[in-house]
Amino acid sequence: MWHTHGKKTTTLLSFVLFFLLYCLTHIGTAHAGPGWWTDISPEGDSISALAIDPVSTDTVYAGTADGLFISNDGGESWSFSSHGPFYPIKALTIQPDQPATIYAGTSKGVYTSTNHGNTWSETSTGIGAIYVFSLAIDPVSTGAIYAGTQNGMYKSTNSGANWAQINTGLPDAITVYTVAVSPDSPTIVYAGTDKGIYKSTDNGSHWTQINTGLPNTYTFHLVIDPNSPATVYAGTNDGIYKSTDKGENWSRLNNGLLNSQYVGALLIDPISTTIYAATDKGFFTSNSGGTAWNKNNDFTDDTVIHALAVNPVSTSILYAGLGGQATWNRGVFKSTDGGTHWNRKNSGMSTTDISSLAIVSGPGESNIIYAGTSSWGTWNSSLLQSVDKGSTWEKLNIINLNKGYSVLAVLVNPDNPDILYAGSAGTCNPGIFKSTDAGVHWNFIKNGKIADLDVDPDSPSTIYAATTEGVFKTTDSGQTWQDASNGLPDAVIRRLAVDPATTSTLYAATFKWNQTDDAYTGSIYKSIDSGATWNPVDTGLDNCGFFSLAIDPVSPATIYAGSETGVFKSTDSGAHWHKMNIGLPDTDVDALAIDPNHPATIYAGTPQGVYKSTNGGTYWYPLNSGLPVYAIVKALVIDPGDPATIYAGTGLGLFSLQDTLSSSPRHSEILQFLPGILNGAAKVHN
């Protein structure tokens, strides 16, 4: 440290001035290309609800498993509603006389926005935090709203401020999936349930079952013909049914439906009365009131459609919300010719929470990316694979890897890229999965909550697993495991790093939550005998949580450790550490990456984006152009086949960057990190 006014203080201040001049003369202005992060996330969320603004019909809302997306250009681009709701959305409806007001039925009750979805508030008083599957507004008394829930029917008479249960006549333990209000007689309300269809003729006060001709079956969708309100269509798990007498009698419609069973979505054109049906046998249209159906060939039989919406002004414009597993089977599709042809409209639609990354190294193979996701997000609890640098994605089929897991570690065998390991953390049988055929088939090889995996580059059959219960080691590619935690504390081992020059030397980053002090504790530990014993190497470190490690590939005695208080650096194999935070925000550093060709260049991933140093961590500046504001960076990987390309896994997707001179910070970024540098200079001066 520097304690006097002198040459080193002057050097630091001179650097600040030089750096600012350099940045101002190298500022990039383009919004794409080198120096700008590009979103390469798998686009398309699992869509469960769609709604179109009745006045500004280019404004479309898509309810998903992760929250709400909004498009203001007819689906050409989407943005995530960063102010909520953050729960799976099952229903969306817009106040017809006040289109700025939107209601969302979620897995945690009802939420309301009064400003076109920009902000939301919980409006579940009387309902509580339960699944709301359907919402319907009285067309005359627009303050009256009906909600179909996992606990039956609810009604609000004051625009959602308060709700009351209206289950008189409904059986106990009934789930209401769909609600429809008659447009000409709004006292008539229909409810589709897990026990058939019920009808009220007094605004929901009393209910009567109306299942004549209809099996006592699940009813997921009800639509009323606006030109002939006595005609009602029902989408069930036994196909489509029709009533022409306000639900008193029903008949099954099957001519051309190929004996469809499950109906995922049902819609009627308010002008032409064309009916659209998404079923387990494909997508169908009828121009004859359901008497005959025609199959659409733009969608395959295994297309999973959960929502349909029609532009109320230009009814030839339709939207379909898909919710399958594959990339092609998710997101929003649009038709401009009445449903004959469909095109994918998913630009910007991704909230994939990336927790880990790996890239296949070797000539001609560095275009393969593996991305582990967390238990939240578009492609939750999965391992994703792209064979074209993120242009397309596939969800790998890891048996027993279910919701609730986070894939925190992905490892590729350095000698055989077909051998993969995925480490998961969760509450139900977490552990390590292995594939020997590039992810086609997987075997479960070890249990435990896995935080990180690392491999001995000289002996790839030797793998180390960082867990919540210490470090474990295998020397036979995962067939057997031994505890390698002697000397480690009772803490989470968050990260491991194997010295590339002396592979018997390892480092471990640890953390533990101290409830008494309401703070993290942790340190860095070192083993020089392949994990047989460990010792703390903490001289100069803060007593805080440590989350990331990186070893200089050219000078392995140089190590970087990311913590909740910033970055620490050692140049003597961990014997001594120095904090290297000038320009960094006061926040966690969850990921670190070193440029293998220019090891003085380091990248740090934080909750406030990516920061870069070109002088071994002495000074940092933000590298965030193109990253979303709320993109918490959890993983950083440099492409081994193209070290100018860096990938950042965030809570809002995966991004890639071509890091060239144009990656210098822009004006706004200078203003962000300038206080940090000046503060560092002031501390030195004082």
XYZ file of C-alpha atoms in Angstrom:
686
model
C 0.000 0.000 0.000
C 1.052 3.600 -0.580
C 0.990 5.870 2.452
C 2.741 9.133 1.361
C 2.310 11.831 -1.223
C 4.775 10.836 -3.881
C 5.525 9.337 -7.213
C 3.027 6.493 -7.006
C 0.158 8.832 -6.162
C 1.057 10.995 -9.133
C 1.275 7.878 -11.297
C -2.235 6.817 -10.337
C -3.750 10.234 -10.980
C -1.882 10.412 -14.282
C -3.349 7.056 -15.201
C -6.857 8.335 -14.487
C -6.362 11.292 -16.829
C -4.731 9.160 -19.505
C -7.446 6.525 -19.234
C -10.228 9.046 -19.609
C -8.563 10.549 -22.686
C -8.079 7.064 -24.117
C -11.716 6.135 -23.521
C -13.037 9.350 -25.033
C -11.021 8.783 -28.193
C -11.959 5.113 -28.480
C -15.624 5.221 -27.543
C -17.763 2.873 -29.601
C -21.075 4.158 -30.879
C -22.546 1.199 -32.711
C -25.266 -0.842 -31.038
C -24.060 -4.138 -32.429
C -20.884 -5.908 -33.416
C -17.539 -5.826 -31.591
C -17.701 -4.372 -28.112
C -21.455 -4.910 -27.836
C -23.012 -7.871 -26.039
C -25.323 -9.911 -28.250
C -28.162 -11.935 -26.776
C -27.778 -15.540 -27.959
C -30.205 -17.046 -25.467
C -32.672 -19.672 -26.618
C -35.609 -17.463 -27.557
C -39.179 -18.312 -26.785
C -40.698 -18.824 -23.377
C -43.453 -21.244 -22.426
C -46.556 -19.184 -23.240
C -49.689 -19.711 -21.184
C -51.719 -16.546 -21.900
C -52.041 -13.866 -24.597
C -53.874 -10.539 -24.701
C -54.085 -7.740 -27.288
C -54.706 -4.086 -26.511
C -58.139 -3.351 -28.044
C -57.102 0.187 -29.066
C -53.360 -0.063 -29.793
C -53.574 -3.464 -31.412
C -49.832 -3.710 -32.052
C -49.409 -3.990 -28.277
C -49.459 -7.651 -27.323
C -48.986 -9.185 -23.883
C -47.653 -12.704 -23.368
C -47.974 -14.432 -20.019
C -45.302 -17.053 -19.456
C -43.911 -19.414 -16.874
C -41.533 -16.652 -15.799
C -43.672 -13.525 -15.922
C -44.824 -11.075 -18.577
C -43.421 -10.094 -21.958
C -44.678 -7.038 -23.844
C -44.484 -6.243 -27.553
C -45.380 -2.838 -28.937
C -44.767 -3.720 -32.573
C -47.089 -6.608 -33.280
C -44.758 -9.269 -31.932
C -41.655 -8.245 -33.863
C -39.763 -7.667 -30.611
C -40.442 -8.390 -26.955
C -39.273 -6.988 -23.644
C -39.557 -8.582 -20.224
C -41.613 -6.727 -17.629
C -38.883 -6.170 -15.051
C -41.425 -4.851 -12.525
C -43.475 -8.050 -12.368
C -45.437 -10.127 -11.999
C -42.616 -12.629 -11.433
C -44.822 -15.697 -11.095
C -46.200 -18.081 -13.735
C -49.042 -16.261 -15.484
C -52.085 -18.364 -16.316
C -54.522 -15.679 -17.477
C -54.507 -12.150 -18.907
C -57.430 -9.840 -19.518
C -57.647 -6.140 -20.421
C -60.244 -3.676 -19.155
C -62.198 -2.910 -22.366
C -63.022 0.705 -21.486
C -59.597 1.386 -19.925
C -57.034 -0.597 -21.952
C -54.173 0.647 -19.787
C -55.565 -1.622 -17.056
C -54.518 -5.258 -17.260
C -55.274 -8.122 -14.913
C -53.000 -11.149 -14.592
C -53.983 -14.422 -12.996
C -50.856 -16.053 -11.597
C -49.756 -18.947 -9.423
C -49.837 -16.484 -6.515
C -53.142 -14.708 -7.011
C -54.157 -11.679 -9.089
C -51.918 -8.783 -10.120
C -53.057 -5.524 -11.706
C -51.335 -2.921 -13.850
C -52.902 0.453 -14.638
C -50.151 1.666 -16.989
C -49.992 -0.854 -19.842
C -47.957 -3.381 -17.860
C -45.113 -1.090 -16.867
C -45.689 -1.618 -13.134
C -47.822 -4.096 -11.209
C -49.419 -4.432 -7.804
C -50.843 -7.451 -6.037
C -54.656 -7.338 -5.924
C -55.496 -10.648 -4.293
C -57.336 -9.543 -1.154
C -59.930 -12.241 -0.526
C -58.318 -14.731 -2.910
C -54.868 -15.183 -1.458
C -51.758 -16.644 -3.059
C -53.422 -19.421 -5.084
C -53.524 -20.417 -8.743
C -55.799 -18.208 -10.820
C -56.430 -19.948 -14.154
C -58.968 -17.646 -15.772
C -60.252 -14.074 -15.604
C -63.358 -12.597 -17.242
C -64.766 -9.057 -17.108
C -68.482 -8.221 -17.148
C -68.982 -6.379 -20.494
C -71.550 -4.005 -18.967
C -70.395 -3.525 -15.393
C -66.659 -3.478 -16.095
C -65.737 -3.247 -12.432
C -67.080 -6.766 -12.029
C -64.419 -9.428 -12.636
C -64.649 -13.204 -12.300
C -61.708 -15.407 -11.390
C -61.525 -19.158 -11.891
C -59.092 -20.639 -9.369
C -57.876 -23.822 -7.757
C -60.463 -23.147 -5.023
C -63.449 -22.478 -7.224
C -64.953 -19.137 -8.293
C -64.240 -15.637 -7.009
C -65.692 -12.279 -7.935
C -64.651 -8.676 -7.517
C -67.069 -5.774 -7.894
C -64.446 -3.030 -7.507
C -61.935 -3.748 -10.283
C -59.962 -6.302 -8.324
C -59.458 -4.355 -5.109
C -61.321 -7.039 -3.135
C -62.572 -10.527 -3.945
C -65.253 -12.805 -2.518
C -65.737 -16.518 -3.095
C -68.943 -17.376 -5.012
C -69.151 -21.163 -4.848
C -72.842 -21.667 -4.031
C -73.932 -24.694 -6.056
C -70.394 -25.761 -6.900
C -69.054 -28.957 -5.332
C -66.287 -28.853 -2.760
C -62.686 -29.093 -3.944
C -63.411 -27.900 -7.460
C -60.925 -26.267 -9.832
C -62.203 -23.703 -12.328
C -60.033 -23.514 -15.465
C -62.076 -21.161 -17.623
C -64.782 -18.499 -17.231
C -66.970 -16.881 -19.904
C -69.570 -14.107 -19.537
C -72.414 -13.864 -22.044
C -71.969 -10.658 -24.091
C -75.720 -9.990 -24.501
C -76.860 -11.198 -21.059
C -73.997 -10.619 -18.629
C -75.961 -12.112 -15.765
C -75.154 -15.458 -17.457
C -71.715 -16.779 -16.557
C -70.186 -20.135 -17.520
C -67.458 -21.972 -15.617
C -65.389 -24.820 -17.048
C -64.075 -27.053 -14.278
C -62.479 -30.391 -13.516
C -66.034 -31.687 -13.097
C -67.622 -30.413 -16.268
C -69.424 -27.115 -16.928
C -71.467 -24.978 -14.539
C -73.738 -22.039 -15.290
C -74.977 -19.076 -13.308
C -77.878 -16.864 -14.340
C -77.514 -14.393 -11.466
C -74.013 -12.949 -11.864
C -72.347 -15.900 -10.173
C -74.413 -15.970 -7.016
C -75.649 -19.523 -7.705
C -74.377 -22.286 -9.983
C -75.963 -25.270 -11.726
C -74.213 -28.092 -13.535
C -75.049 -28.233 -17.280
C -73.464 -31.445 -18.498
C -76.239 -32.921 -20.642
C -74.463 -34.623 -23.551
C -71.120 -33.799 -22.010
C -69.103 -36.350 -20.044
C -68.145 -35.378 -16.541
C -64.792 -34.247 -17.886
C -62.171 -31.545 -17.550
C -63.182 -28.382 -19.379
C -60.263 -26.076 -20.089
C -61.736 -23.538 -22.520
C -65.105 -21.904 -23.103
C -65.805 -19.453 -25.948
C -69.105 -17.777 -26.811
C -70.097 -16.879 -30.365
C -70.392 -13.049 -30.170
C -72.863 -13.011 -33.078
C -74.999 -15.781 -31.615
C -74.448 -15.797 -27.833
C -76.633 -18.855 -27.308
C -73.845 -20.813 -29.015
C -71.034 -21.908 -26.726
C -67.971 -24.046 -27.526
C -66.108 -26.084 -24.922
C -62.549 -27.403 -25.181
C -62.124 -30.436 -22.936
C -59.868 -33.426 -22.452
C -62.366 -35.334 -24.585
C -62.345 -33.047 -27.608
C -64.570 -30.095 -28.543
C -68.248 -29.793 -27.633
C -70.899 -27.319 -28.789
C -74.146 -26.024 -27.329
C -76.697 -23.919 -29.219
C -79.019 -23.387 -26.243
C -76.816 -21.582 -23.728
C -75.248 -24.747 -22.424
C -78.361 -26.766 -21.703
C -77.360 -29.489 -24.196
C -74.001 -30.407 -25.730
C -72.837 -32.385 -28.751
C -69.323 -33.530 -29.635
C -67.657 -32.068 -32.735
C -65.238 -34.513 -34.304
C -65.591 -34.356 -38.087
C -62.034 -33.698 -39.254
C -60.535 -33.362 -35.770
C -58.867 -36.793 -36.070
C -60.362 -37.925 -32.784
C -58.644 -35.160 -30.853
C -58.711 -35.518 -27.103
C -56.943 -32.725 -25.235
C -57.749 -29.159 -26.349
C -54.941 -26.758 -25.499
C -56.515 -23.566 -26.847
C -59.800 -22.458 -28.410
C -60.654 -19.162 -30.137
C -63.430 -17.645 -32.229
C -63.042 -14.810 -34.732
C -65.455 -12.086 -33.523
C -66.283 -11.037 -37.090
C -66.160 -14.112 -39.321
C -66.893 -16.567 -36.462
C -64.139 -18.854 -37.728
C -63.146 -21.222 -34.930
C -59.519 -22.067 -34.178
C -58.598 -25.109 -32.105
C -55.229 -26.360 -30.897
C -55.415 -30.020 -29.919
C -53.202 -33.024 -29.281
C -53.665 -33.936 -32.962
C -52.650 -30.575 -34.410
C -54.060 -27.139 -35.205
C -57.506 -26.929 -36.839
C -59.894 -24.318 -38.224
C -63.617 -24.466 -38.911
C -65.740 -22.084 -40.994
C -68.913 -24.052 -40.418
C -69.566 -23.663 -36.726
C -67.532 -26.746 -35.925
C -69.427 -29.053 -38.270
C -66.236 -29.716 -40.231
C -62.583 -28.975 -39.484
C -59.489 -28.430 -41.595
C -56.012 -29.222 -40.329
C -53.277 -26.613 -40.639
C -49.951 -27.999 -41.846
C -47.768 -25.129 -40.602
C -47.865 -26.711 -37.142
C -46.824 -30.313 -36.562
C -48.893 -32.756 -34.532
C -46.606 -32.384 -31.525
C -46.855 -28.595 -31.467
C -47.971 -27.567 -27.981
C -50.239 -24.489 -28.146
C -51.558 -23.129 -24.849
C -52.958 -19.748 -25.942
C -54.564 -18.047 -28.955
C -55.465 -14.406 -29.559
C -57.023 -12.509 -32.466
C -56.533 -8.867 -33.379
C -59.975 -7.339 -32.660
C -59.687 -4.846 -35.542
C -57.816 -6.871 -38.186
C -59.030 -10.363 -37.434
C -56.807 -11.964 -40.049
C -53.964 -11.332 -37.581
C -53.646 -14.113 -35.026
C -51.143 -15.028 -32.329
C -50.413 -18.494 -30.945
C -48.574 -19.137 -27.681
C -46.524 -22.345 -27.611
C -45.176 -24.158 -24.577
C -43.256 -27.274 -25.623
C -39.746 -28.414 -24.705
C -37.796 -27.783 -27.917
C -36.788 -24.326 -29.193
C -39.124 -24.588 -32.183
C -42.022 -25.527 -29.904
C -41.969 -22.474 -27.625
C -42.796 -18.798 -27.780
C -45.151 -16.761 -29.939
C -46.132 -17.407 -33.546
C -48.053 -14.940 -35.701
C -50.340 -15.305 -38.711
C -51.441 -12.443 -40.946
C -53.681 -14.502 -43.225
C -56.289 -15.884 -40.878
C -54.236 -18.774 -39.573
C -53.104 -20.309 -42.863
C -49.423 -19.509 -42.422
C -47.485 -18.842 -39.233
C -44.122 -17.258 -38.423
C -42.086 -17.323 -35.234
C -41.987 -13.964 -33.372
C -39.651 -14.438 -30.418
C -37.031 -11.711 -30.709
C -36.064 -10.632 -27.201
C -38.201 -13.261 -25.496
C -35.889 -15.002 -23.079
C -35.351 -15.091 -19.334
C -33.136 -18.155 -19.266
C -31.212 -18.111 -15.989
C -27.731 -19.372 -16.921
C -25.777 -20.727 -13.953
C -22.847 -22.465 -15.681
C -21.105 -22.631 -19.046
C -18.697 -24.876 -20.926
C -17.335 -24.741 -24.451
C -15.894 -27.675 -26.362
C -12.255 -26.947 -27.170
C -10.233 -28.213 -30.078
C -9.913 -27.462 -33.804
C -13.278 -27.023 -35.447
C -15.199 -27.812 -32.262
C -15.330 -24.548 -30.354
C -18.772 -23.727 -31.722
C -20.423 -26.092 -29.207
C -21.768 -24.414 -26.077
C -23.230 -26.095 -23.007
C -25.286 -23.949 -20.647
C -26.613 -25.085 -17.300
C -29.741 -23.330 -16.091
C -31.208 -22.700 -12.680
C -34.572 -23.729 -11.280
C -36.006 -20.404 -12.447
C -36.262 -19.141 -16.002
C -37.404 -20.010 -19.478
C -35.540 -23.309 -19.723
C -35.418 -24.066 -16.020
C -33.593 -27.006 -14.478
C -31.898 -28.170 -17.638
C -28.688 -28.446 -19.593
C -28.829 -26.741 -22.977
C -26.645 -27.450 -25.998
C -25.908 -25.298 -29.031
C -23.792 -26.632 -31.894
C -23.716 -23.320 -33.786
C -22.473 -20.780 -31.219
C -25.909 -19.991 -29.876
C -27.962 -19.655 -33.066
C -30.116 -22.643 -32.091
C -30.514 -24.585 -28.868
C -31.598 -28.009 -27.716
C -32.593 -29.085 -24.239
C -30.652 -32.239 -23.382
C -32.668 -35.058 -21.924
C -31.132 -35.725 -18.530
C -33.406 -38.235 -16.844
C -34.322 -37.358 -13.244
C -33.161 -33.759 -13.679
C -36.431 -32.110 -12.749
C -37.734 -28.713 -11.719
C -36.170 -27.454 -8.538
C -32.621 -28.168 -9.682
C -29.917 -25.750 -10.724
C -27.160 -26.997 -13.012
C -24.294 -25.135 -11.343
C -21.475 -27.041 -13.051
C -20.764 -28.315 -16.565
C -17.509 -30.090 -17.404
C -16.180 -31.370 -20.734
C -13.465 -34.016 -20.816
C -10.429 -32.223 -22.350
C -9.340 -35.341 -24.262
C -12.758 -36.541 -25.392
C -15.456 -33.887 -25.887
C -18.149 -36.563 -26.081
C -17.723 -37.116 -22.340
C -19.704 -34.582 -20.334
C -20.472 -34.078 -16.666
C -23.313 -31.975 -15.240
C -23.497 -31.124 -11.558
C -26.826 -30.120 -10.047
C -28.005 -28.689 -6.776
C -31.537 -29.028 -5.502
C -33.785 -30.612 -2.920
C -34.560 -33.945 -4.592
C -31.684 -36.309 -5.486
C -29.193 -33.729 -6.729
C -25.800 -34.875 -7.934
C -23.580 -35.545 -10.945
C -24.770 -36.830 -14.301
C -22.446 -38.219 -16.978
C -22.784 -38.645 -20.733
C -20.364 -40.456 -23.045
C -22.143 -39.559 -26.285
C -22.177 -35.736 -26.273
C -25.323 -35.459 -24.194
C -27.638 -37.960 -25.899
C -27.757 -40.357 -22.953
C -26.952 -39.755 -19.286
C -26.199 -41.749 -16.157
C -26.406 -40.618 -12.558
C -22.968 -41.211 -10.994
C -22.976 -39.373 -7.668
C -25.434 -37.783 -5.285
C -24.963 -34.545 -3.378
C -25.496 -30.844 -3.991
C -22.858 -29.976 -6.569
C -21.532 -26.414 -6.791
C -18.585 -26.902 -9.152
C -16.597 -29.511 -11.094
C -12.978 -29.407 -12.196
C -10.685 -31.860 -13.961
C -7.006 -32.724 -13.836
C -5.875 -31.688 -17.344
C -3.034 -34.237 -17.272
C -5.303 -37.080 -16.145
C -8.914 -36.390 -17.228
C -10.207 -39.441 -15.384
C -9.474 -37.475 -12.203
C -12.329 -35.127 -11.374
C -12.992 -32.993 -8.323
C -16.494 -32.079 -7.155
C -17.180 -29.084 -4.946
C -20.276 -29.643 -2.825
C -22.104 -28.314 0.193
C -20.393 -31.050 2.221
C -16.792 -30.697 1.090
C -14.727 -31.868 -1.892
C -15.016 -35.310 -3.463
C -12.624 -36.917 -5.922
C -12.725 -39.677 -8.512
C -9.768 -41.166 -10.355
C -11.842 -43.476 -12.569
C -14.118 -41.029 -14.398
C -16.850 -41.170 -11.786
C -17.181 -44.884 -11.089
C -16.031 -44.420 -7.490
C -15.627 -41.335 -5.310
C -13.572 -40.533 -2.247
C -13.955 -37.751 0.295
C -11.141 -35.240 -0.269
C -12.068 -32.684 2.405
C -9.388 -33.162 5.049
C -8.648 -29.686 6.390
C -11.592 -27.935 4.777
C -14.142 -26.121 6.957
C -17.802 -26.952 7.424
C -18.884 -24.675 4.582
C -20.055 -24.625 0.993
C -17.205 -25.264 -1.420
C -18.339 -22.923 -4.184
C -15.427 -23.079 -6.610
C -12.378 -25.206 -7.395
C -9.330 -24.463 -9.524
C -6.599 -26.893 -10.567
C -3.135 -25.462 -11.196
C -2.519 -26.137 -14.931
C 1.263 -26.462 -14.424
C 1.284 -28.479 -11.196
C -1.969 -30.424 -11.236
C -1.503 -31.784 -7.734
C -2.110 -28.213 -6.542
C -5.726 -27.107 -6.103
C -7.522 -24.098 -4.671
C -10.993 -23.974 -3.131
C -13.242 -20.962 -2.541
C -15.628 -21.332 0.399
C -18.491 -19.515 2.065
C -20.885 -20.045 4.944
C -23.777 -18.025 6.243
C -23.266 -16.954 9.844
C -26.719 -16.423 11.321
C -25.365 -14.867 14.501
C -23.528 -12.119 12.649
C -26.012 -12.053 9.758
C -23.109 -12.224 7.313
C -21.053 -14.581 5.160
C -17.730 -15.981 6.284
C -15.271 -17.809 4.089
C -11.760 -18.080 2.742
C -9.462 -19.676 0.163
C -7.922 -23.087 0.821
C -5.039 -24.818 -0.939
C -4.028 -28.433 -1.439
C -0.614 -29.489 -2.770
C -1.315 -33.231 -2.680
C -4.235 -33.660 -5.086
C -6.859 -32.946 -2.437
C -5.538 -35.278 0.277
C -5.094 -32.349 2.679
C -6.045 -28.676 2.647
C -4.770 -25.583 4.416
C -6.096 -22.010 4.505
C -4.183 -19.425 2.498
C -5.809 -16.272 3.779
C -3.134 -13.664 4.483
C -4.610 -10.388 3.254
C -8.104 -11.768 2.627
C -11.311 -10.425 4.136
C -13.360 -12.855 6.220
C -16.223 -13.021 3.762
C -17.858 -15.290 1.215
C -15.715 -16.373 -1.757
C -17.485 -17.376 -4.970
C -15.010 -17.554 -7.862
C -11.412 -18.429 -8.744
C -9.137 -18.040 -11.762
C -5.497 -19.077 -12.273
C -3.223 -17.266 -14.719
C -2.512 -19.881 -17.452
C 0.926 -18.411 -18.189
C 2.041 -17.613 -14.624
C 0.114 -20.050 -12.389
C 1.503 -18.451 -9.231
C -0.912 -15.614 -10.005
C -4.417 -16.335 -8.762
C -7.581 -14.239 -8.599
C -10.387 -14.808 -6.098
C -13.829 -13.244 -6.397
C -15.694 -12.513 -3.191
C -18.613 -10.558 -1.796
C -16.198 -7.664 -1.222
C -14.537 -7.696 -4.630
C -11.448 -9.259 -6.227
C -8.298 -10.411 -4.461
C -5.028 -11.239 -6.208
C -2.051 -13.353 -5.195
C 1.237 -13.519 -7.092
C 2.845 -16.105 -4.819
C 0.533 -19.112 -5.132
C -1.863 -17.890 -2.460
C 0.654 -17.056 0.266
C -0.358 -13.386 0.231
C -3.373 -11.580 -1.197
C -4.135 -7.978 -2.145
C -7.527 -6.453 -2.868
C -7.821 -5.190 -6.450
C -11.067 -3.208 -6.526
C -10.398 0.171 -8.149
C -13.260 0.709 -10.587
C -15.300 -2.255 -9.348
C -18.683 -1.735 -7.704
C -19.078 -2.752 -4.081
C -20.752 -6.062 -4.826
C -20.248 -9.817 -5.265
C -17.899 -11.195 -7.895
C -19.490 -14.493 -8.924
C -17.370 -15.270 -11.994
C -13.845 -14.655 -13.265
C -12.196 -15.372 -16.621
C -8.661 -14.750 -17.885
C -7.730 -14.183 -21.537
C -5.333 -17.084 -22.317
C -3.437 -15.026 -24.920
C -3.271 -11.866 -22.809
C -3.427 -12.997 -19.176
C -3.262 -9.445 -17.850
C -6.792 -9.121 -19.256
C -9.366 -10.339 -16.759
C -13.150 -10.279 -16.726
C -15.281 -10.194 -13.579
C -18.969 -11.092 -13.463
C -21.066 -9.227 -10.899
C -24.736 -8.456 -10.172
C -24.042 -5.141 -11.940
C -22.689 -6.690 -15.121
C -19.222 -7.483 -16.492
C -16.077 -5.581 -15.579
C -12.752 -5.762 -17.376
C -9.153 -5.118 -16.402
C -6.260 -5.009 -18.860
C -3.532 -4.647 -16.249
C -3.881 -7.640 -14.003
C -6.728 -6.254 -11.915
C -5.138 -2.943 -10.966
C -7.986 -0.975 -12.552
C -11.404 -2.100 -13.798
C -14.029 -0.612 -16.077
C -17.532 -1.805 -17.012
C -18.106 -3.743 -20.210
C -21.885 -3.735 -20.256
C -23.077 -2.263 -23.539
C -25.891 -4.513 -24.716
C -26.434 -6.280 -21.385
C -29.833 -5.852 -19.689
C -29.771 -3.620 -16.630
C -30.832 -6.435 -14.317
C -28.580 -9.110 -15.839
C -26.795 -10.648 -12.852
C -23.677 -12.292 -14.299
C -23.169 -15.793 -12.902
C -20.805 -17.426 -15.408
C -18.028 -16.239 -17.724
C -16.207 -18.353 -20.310
C -13.705 -17.390 -22.990
C -13.960 -19.348 -26.229
C -10.777 -21.472 -26.354
C -10.916 -21.589 -30.144
C -11.478 -17.845 -30.446
C -10.236 -16.053 -27.303
C -11.602 -12.722 -28.562
C -15.087 -14.126 -27.895
C -16.389 -14.178 -24.351
C -19.692 -15.587 -23.103
C -21.617 -14.307 -20.100
C -24.298 -16.401 -18.431
C -26.786 -14.189 -16.598
C -30.113 -14.340 -14.841
C -31.704 -13.011 -18.043
C -29.994 -15.153 -20.631
C -26.706 -15.851 -22.403
C -24.717 -13.129 -24.142
C -21.613 -13.141 -26.341
C -19.080 -10.398 -26.986
C -16.351 -9.877 -29.558
C -13.867 -8.055 -27.364
C -11.768 -5.698 -29.505
C -10.600 -2.092 -29.117
C -14.175 -0.989 -29.623
C -14.952 -2.678 -26.313
C -13.655 0.457 -24.613
C -16.248 1.990 -22.301
C -18.814 4.446 -23.628
C -19.620 7.868 -22.138
C -22.291 6.497 -19.809
C -19.976 3.743 -18.622
C -17.171 6.214 -17.911
C -19.533 8.054 -15.588
C -20.324 4.769 -13.859
C -16.787 3.732 -13.022
C -15.120 7.157 -12.734
C -16.161 7.608 -9.049
C -14.594 4.261 -8.206
C -11.272 5.159 -9.799
C -11.219 8.633 -8.276
C -12.152 7.157 -4.915
C -9.232 4.770 -5.230
C -6.954 7.689 -6.100
C -8.232 9.665 -3.117
C -7.547 6.761 -0.761
C -4.008 6.504 -2.065
C -3.519 10.286 -1.801
C -4.726 10.311 1.773
